[in-house]
XYZ file of N, CA and C in Angstrom:
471
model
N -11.748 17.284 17.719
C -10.831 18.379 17.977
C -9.524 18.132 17.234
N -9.182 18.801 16.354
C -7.748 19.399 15.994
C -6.545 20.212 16.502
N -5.692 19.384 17.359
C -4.721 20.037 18.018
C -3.857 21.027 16.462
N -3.878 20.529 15.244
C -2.985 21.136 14.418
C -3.851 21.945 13.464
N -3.296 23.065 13.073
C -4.366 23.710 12.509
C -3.938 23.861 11.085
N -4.802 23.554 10.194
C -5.044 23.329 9.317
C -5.335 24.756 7.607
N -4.331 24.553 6.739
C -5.222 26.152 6.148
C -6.067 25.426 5.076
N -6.555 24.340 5.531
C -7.443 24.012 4.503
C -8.457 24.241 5.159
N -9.726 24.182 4.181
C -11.540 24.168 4.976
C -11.702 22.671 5.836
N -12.434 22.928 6.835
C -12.873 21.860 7.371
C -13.361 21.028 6.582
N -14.242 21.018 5.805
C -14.555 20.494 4.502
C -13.560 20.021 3.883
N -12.659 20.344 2.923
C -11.008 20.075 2.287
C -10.369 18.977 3.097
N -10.381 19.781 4.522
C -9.441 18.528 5.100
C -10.156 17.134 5.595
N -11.341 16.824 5.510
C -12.350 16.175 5.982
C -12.005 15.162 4.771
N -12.033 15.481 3.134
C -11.990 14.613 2.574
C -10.326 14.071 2.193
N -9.720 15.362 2.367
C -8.217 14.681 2.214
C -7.958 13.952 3.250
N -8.280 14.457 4.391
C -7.859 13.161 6.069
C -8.619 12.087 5.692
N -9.411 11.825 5.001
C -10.171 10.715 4.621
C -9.630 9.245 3.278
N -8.861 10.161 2.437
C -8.102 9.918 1.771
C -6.693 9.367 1.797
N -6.347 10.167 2.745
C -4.835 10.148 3.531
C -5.239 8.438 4.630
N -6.093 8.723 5.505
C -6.412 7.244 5.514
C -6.240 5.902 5.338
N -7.245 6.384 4.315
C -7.361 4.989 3.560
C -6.216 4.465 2.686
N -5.251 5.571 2.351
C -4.320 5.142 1.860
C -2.868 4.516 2.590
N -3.093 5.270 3.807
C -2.603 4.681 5.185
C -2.649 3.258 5.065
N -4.001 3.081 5.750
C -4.644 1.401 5.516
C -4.106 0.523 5.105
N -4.366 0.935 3.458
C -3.519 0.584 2.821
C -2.516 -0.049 2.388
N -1.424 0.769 1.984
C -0.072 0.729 2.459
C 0.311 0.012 3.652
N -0.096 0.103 5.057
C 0.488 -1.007 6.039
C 0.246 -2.115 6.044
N -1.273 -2.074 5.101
C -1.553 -3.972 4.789
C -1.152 -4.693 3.640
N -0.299 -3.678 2.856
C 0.153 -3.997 1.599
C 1.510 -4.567 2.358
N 2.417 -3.829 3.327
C 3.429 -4.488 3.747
C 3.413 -5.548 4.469
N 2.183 -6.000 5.493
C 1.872 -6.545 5.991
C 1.766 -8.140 5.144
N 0.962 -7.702 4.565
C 0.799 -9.054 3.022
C 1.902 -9.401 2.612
N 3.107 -8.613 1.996
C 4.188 -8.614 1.515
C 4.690 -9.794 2.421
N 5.163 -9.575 3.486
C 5.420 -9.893 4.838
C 5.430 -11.394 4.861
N 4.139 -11.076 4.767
C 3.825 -12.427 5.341
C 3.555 -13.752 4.011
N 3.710 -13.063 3.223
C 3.954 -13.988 2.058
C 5.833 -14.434 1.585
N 6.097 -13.337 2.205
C 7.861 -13.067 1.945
C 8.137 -14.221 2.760
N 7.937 -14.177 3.772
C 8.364 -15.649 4.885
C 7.701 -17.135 4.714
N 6.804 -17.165 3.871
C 6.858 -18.354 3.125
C 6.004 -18.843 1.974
N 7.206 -17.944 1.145
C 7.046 -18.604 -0.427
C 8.204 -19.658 -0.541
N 7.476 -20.470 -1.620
C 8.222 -21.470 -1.727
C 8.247 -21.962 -3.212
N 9.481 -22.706 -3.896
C 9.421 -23.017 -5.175
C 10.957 -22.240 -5.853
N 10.860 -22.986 -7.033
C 12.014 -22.729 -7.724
C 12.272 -21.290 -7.873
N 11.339 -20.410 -7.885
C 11.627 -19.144 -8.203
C 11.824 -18.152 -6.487
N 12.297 -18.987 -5.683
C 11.753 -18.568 -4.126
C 12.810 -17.328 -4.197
N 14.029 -17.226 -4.527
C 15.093 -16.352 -4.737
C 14.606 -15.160 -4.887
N 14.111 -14.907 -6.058
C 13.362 -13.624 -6.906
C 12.644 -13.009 -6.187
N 11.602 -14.066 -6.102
C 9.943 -13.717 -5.158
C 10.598 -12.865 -4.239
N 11.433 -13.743 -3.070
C 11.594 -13.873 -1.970
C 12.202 -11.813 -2.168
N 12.924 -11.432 -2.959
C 14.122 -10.470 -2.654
C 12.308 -9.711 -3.644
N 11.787 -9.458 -4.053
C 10.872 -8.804 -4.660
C 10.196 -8.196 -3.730
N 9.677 -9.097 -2.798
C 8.672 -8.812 -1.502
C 9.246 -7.859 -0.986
N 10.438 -8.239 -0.454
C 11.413 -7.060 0.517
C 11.578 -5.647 -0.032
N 11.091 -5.344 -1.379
C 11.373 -4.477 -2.174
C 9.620 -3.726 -1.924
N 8.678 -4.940 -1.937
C 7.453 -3.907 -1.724
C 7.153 -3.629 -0.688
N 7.731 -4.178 0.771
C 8.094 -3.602 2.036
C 8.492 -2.503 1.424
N 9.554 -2.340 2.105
C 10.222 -1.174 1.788
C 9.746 0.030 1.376
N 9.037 -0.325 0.242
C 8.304 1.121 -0.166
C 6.546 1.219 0.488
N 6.274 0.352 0.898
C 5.332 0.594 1.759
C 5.323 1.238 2.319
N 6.422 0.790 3.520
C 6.238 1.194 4.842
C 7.055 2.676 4.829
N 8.587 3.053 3.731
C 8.134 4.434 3.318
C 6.968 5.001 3.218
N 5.741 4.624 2.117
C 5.346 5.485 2.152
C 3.956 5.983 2.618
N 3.620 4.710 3.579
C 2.883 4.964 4.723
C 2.986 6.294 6.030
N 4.436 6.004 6.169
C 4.873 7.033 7.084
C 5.027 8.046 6.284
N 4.783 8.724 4.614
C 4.827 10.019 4.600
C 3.336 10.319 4.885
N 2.588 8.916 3.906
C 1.148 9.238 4.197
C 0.338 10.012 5.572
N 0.816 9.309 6.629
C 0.371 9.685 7.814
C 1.144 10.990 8.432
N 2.362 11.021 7.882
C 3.226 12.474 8.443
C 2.066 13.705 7.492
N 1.731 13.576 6.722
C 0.819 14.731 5.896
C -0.427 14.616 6.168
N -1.127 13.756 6.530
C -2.364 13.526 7.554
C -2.256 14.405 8.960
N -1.123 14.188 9.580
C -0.926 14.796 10.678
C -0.480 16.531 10.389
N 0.114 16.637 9.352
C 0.504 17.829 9.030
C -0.757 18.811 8.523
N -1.789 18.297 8.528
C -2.890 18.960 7.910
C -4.046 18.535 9.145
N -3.816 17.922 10.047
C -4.395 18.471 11.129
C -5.666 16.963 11.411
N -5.084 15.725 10.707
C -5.922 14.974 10.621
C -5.118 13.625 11.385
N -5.823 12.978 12.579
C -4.720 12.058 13.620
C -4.765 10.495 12.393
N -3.610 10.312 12.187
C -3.438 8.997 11.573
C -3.958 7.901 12.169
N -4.404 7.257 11.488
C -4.535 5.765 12.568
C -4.052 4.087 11.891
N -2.508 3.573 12.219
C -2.226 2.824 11.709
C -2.879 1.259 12.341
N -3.088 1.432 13.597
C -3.380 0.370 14.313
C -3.594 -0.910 13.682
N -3.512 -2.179 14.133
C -3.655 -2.962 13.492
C -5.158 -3.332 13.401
N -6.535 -3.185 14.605
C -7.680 -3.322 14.487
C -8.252 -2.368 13.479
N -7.748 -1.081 13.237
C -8.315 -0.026 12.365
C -8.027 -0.605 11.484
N -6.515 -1.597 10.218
C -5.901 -1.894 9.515
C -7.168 -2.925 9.104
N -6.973 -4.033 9.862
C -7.764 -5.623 9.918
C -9.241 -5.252 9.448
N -10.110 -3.928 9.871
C -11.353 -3.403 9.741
C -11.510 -3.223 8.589
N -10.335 -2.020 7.780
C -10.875 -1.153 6.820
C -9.970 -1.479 5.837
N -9.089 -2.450 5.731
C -8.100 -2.895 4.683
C -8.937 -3.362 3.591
N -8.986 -3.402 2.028
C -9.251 -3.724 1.344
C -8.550 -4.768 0.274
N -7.666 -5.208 0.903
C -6.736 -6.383 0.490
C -7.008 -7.706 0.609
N -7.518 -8.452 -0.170
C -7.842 -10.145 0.344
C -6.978 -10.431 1.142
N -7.070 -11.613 1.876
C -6.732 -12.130 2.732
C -5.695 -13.271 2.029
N -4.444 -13.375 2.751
C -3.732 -14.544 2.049
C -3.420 -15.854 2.903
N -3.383 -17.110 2.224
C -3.508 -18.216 2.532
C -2.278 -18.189 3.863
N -2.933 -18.986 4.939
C -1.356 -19.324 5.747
C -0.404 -20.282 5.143
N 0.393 -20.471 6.029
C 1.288 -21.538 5.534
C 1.878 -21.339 4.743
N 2.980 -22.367 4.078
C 3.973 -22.164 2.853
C 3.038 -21.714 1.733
N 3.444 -21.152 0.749
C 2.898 -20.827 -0.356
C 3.531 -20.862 -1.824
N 3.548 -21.626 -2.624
C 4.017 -21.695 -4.204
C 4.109 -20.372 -4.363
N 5.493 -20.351 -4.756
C 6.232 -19.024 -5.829
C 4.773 -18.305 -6.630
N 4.410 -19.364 -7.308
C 3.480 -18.706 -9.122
C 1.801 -18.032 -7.706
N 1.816 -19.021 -6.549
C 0.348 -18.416 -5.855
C 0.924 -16.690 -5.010
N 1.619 -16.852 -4.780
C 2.620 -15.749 -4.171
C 2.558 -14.539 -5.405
N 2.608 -14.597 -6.354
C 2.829 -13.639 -7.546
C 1.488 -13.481 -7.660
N 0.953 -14.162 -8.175
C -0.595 -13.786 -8.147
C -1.589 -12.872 -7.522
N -0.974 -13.399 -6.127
C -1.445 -12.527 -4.768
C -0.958 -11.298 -4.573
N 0.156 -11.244 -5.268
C 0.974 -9.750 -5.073
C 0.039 -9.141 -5.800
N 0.106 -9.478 -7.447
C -0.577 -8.737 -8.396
C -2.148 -8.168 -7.643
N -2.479 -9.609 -7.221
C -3.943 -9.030 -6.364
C -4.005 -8.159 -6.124
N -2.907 -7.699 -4.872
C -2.904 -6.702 -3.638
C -2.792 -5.810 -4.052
N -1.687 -5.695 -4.999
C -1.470 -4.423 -5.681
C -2.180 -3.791 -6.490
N -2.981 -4.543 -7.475
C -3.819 -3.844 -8.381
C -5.240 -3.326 -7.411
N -5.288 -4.121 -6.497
C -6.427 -3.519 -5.864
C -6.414 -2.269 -5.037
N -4.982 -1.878 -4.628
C -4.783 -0.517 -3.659
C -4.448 0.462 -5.078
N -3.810 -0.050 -5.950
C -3.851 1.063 -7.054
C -4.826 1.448 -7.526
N -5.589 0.505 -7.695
C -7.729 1.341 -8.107
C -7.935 2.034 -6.632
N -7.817 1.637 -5.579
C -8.271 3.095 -4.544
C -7.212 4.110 -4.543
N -6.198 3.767 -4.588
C -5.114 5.123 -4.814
C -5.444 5.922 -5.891
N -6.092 5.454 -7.013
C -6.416 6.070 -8.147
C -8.015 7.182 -8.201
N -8.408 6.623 -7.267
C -9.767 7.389 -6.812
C -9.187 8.670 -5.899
N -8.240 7.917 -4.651
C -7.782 8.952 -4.095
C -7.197 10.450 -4.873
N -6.792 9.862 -5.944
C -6.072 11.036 -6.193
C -6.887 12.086 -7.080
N -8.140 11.090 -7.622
C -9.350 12.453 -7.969
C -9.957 13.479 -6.894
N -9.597 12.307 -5.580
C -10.852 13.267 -4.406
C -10.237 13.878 -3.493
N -8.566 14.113 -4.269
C -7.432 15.245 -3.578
C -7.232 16.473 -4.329
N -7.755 16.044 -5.614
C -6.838 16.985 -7.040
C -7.639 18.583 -6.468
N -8.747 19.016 -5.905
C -9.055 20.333 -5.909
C -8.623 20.611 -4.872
N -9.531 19.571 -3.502
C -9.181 20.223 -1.983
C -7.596 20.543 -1.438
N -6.937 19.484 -2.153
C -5.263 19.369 -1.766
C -4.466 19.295 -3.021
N -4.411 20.025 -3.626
C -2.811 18.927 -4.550
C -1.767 18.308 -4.081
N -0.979 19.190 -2.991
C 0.316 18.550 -2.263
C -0.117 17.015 -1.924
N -1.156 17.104 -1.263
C -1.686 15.482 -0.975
C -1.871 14.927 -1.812
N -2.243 15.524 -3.517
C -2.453 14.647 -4.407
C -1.125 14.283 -4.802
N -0.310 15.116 -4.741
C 1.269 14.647 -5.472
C 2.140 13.778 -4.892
N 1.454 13.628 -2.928
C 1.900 12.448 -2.732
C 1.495 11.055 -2.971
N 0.139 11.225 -3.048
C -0.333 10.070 -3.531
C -0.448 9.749 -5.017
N -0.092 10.434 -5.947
C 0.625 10.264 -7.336
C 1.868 9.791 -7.266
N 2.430 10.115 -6.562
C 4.286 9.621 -6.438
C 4.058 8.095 -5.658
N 3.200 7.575 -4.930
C 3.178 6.849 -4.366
C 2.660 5.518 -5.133
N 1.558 5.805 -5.839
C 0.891 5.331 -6.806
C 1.763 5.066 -8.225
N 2.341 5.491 -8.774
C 3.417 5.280 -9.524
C 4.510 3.958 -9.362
N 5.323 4.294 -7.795
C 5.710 3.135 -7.294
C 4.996 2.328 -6.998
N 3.697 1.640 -6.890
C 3.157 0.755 -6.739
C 2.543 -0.041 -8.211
N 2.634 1.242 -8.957
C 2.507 0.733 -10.381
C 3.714 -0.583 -11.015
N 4.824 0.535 -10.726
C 6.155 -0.307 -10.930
C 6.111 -1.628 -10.613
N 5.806 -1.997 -9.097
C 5.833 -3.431 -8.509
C 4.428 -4.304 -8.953
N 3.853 -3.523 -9.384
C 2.507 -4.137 -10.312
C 3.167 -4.692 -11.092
N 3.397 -3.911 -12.015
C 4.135 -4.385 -13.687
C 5.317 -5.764 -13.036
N 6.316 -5.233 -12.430
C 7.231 -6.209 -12.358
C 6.952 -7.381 -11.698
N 5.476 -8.119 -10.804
C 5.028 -9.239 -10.394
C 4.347 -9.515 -11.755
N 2.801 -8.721 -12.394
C 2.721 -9.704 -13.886
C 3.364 -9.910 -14.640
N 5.201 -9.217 -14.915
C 5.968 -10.074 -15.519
C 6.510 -11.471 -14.903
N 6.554 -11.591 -13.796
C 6.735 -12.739 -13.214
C 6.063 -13.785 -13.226
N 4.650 -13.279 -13.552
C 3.543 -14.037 -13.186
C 3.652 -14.741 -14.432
N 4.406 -14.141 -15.760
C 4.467 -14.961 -17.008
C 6.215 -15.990 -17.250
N 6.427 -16.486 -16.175
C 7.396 -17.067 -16.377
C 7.021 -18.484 -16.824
């Protein structure tokens, strides 16, 4: 049941709420990772790293919450939870404990290049049923590009 009603087809919104999702997912485990790598990297470059991470917070967890505000706006219930997150996240898993600066960069690049190949699918399997949804997840995808690029420059120090 859909308390919000929707002017897309049940169909349309079936694959954009599906989309919207996973990009949800996503995004909260991308900050999540961030996170928890931000609180302990370690090494000469800990400065950089350290203020970098806080930077891919940030736009995460922006743009998680538009993700799910347009999920909900189209009639589809978000689900950030952390068991839904832990289930359907597609982000490796990162080491506990302290972590070297250069393993920390690496892992970013990981995380990131890997939600940008599903963000990049997403935005084929929005482009007819939704555009608005595709243009958020183009705008979103872009900034995640950015913090791509600027960890494999790091990664070449």
């Amino acid at each position: 049941m859909s308390v919000v009603k929707s002017t897309l087809s049940d169909a349309d919104r079936t694959t954009v709420g599906h989309a919207l999702q996973g990009a949800l997912v996503d995004l909260v485990d991308l900050s999540l990772v961030a996170k928890q790598v931000h609180w302990n990297v370690i090494g000469p470059r800990f400065r950089s790293v350290h203020l970098q991470l806080d930077d891919v917070v940030a736009s995460a967890r922006l743009h998680a919450d538009t993700v799910a505000e347009r999920a909900s706006a189209i009639g589809v219930p978000p689900d950030g939870r952390a068991c839904t997150v832990a289930k359907t996240s597609g982000i490796n898993e990162v080491q506990d404990g302290w972590i070297k600066d250069g393993d920390v960069v690496r892992a970013m690049v990981s995380a990131l290049g890997a939600v940008i190949g599903r963000m990049r699918e997403r935005i084929i399997a929005t482009a007819d049923p939704d555009p608005v949804s595709q243009d958020i997840i183009i705008g979103l995808t872009a900034d995640l590009e950015k913090h791509h690029w600027m960890f494999q420059a790091e990664a070449h120090h």
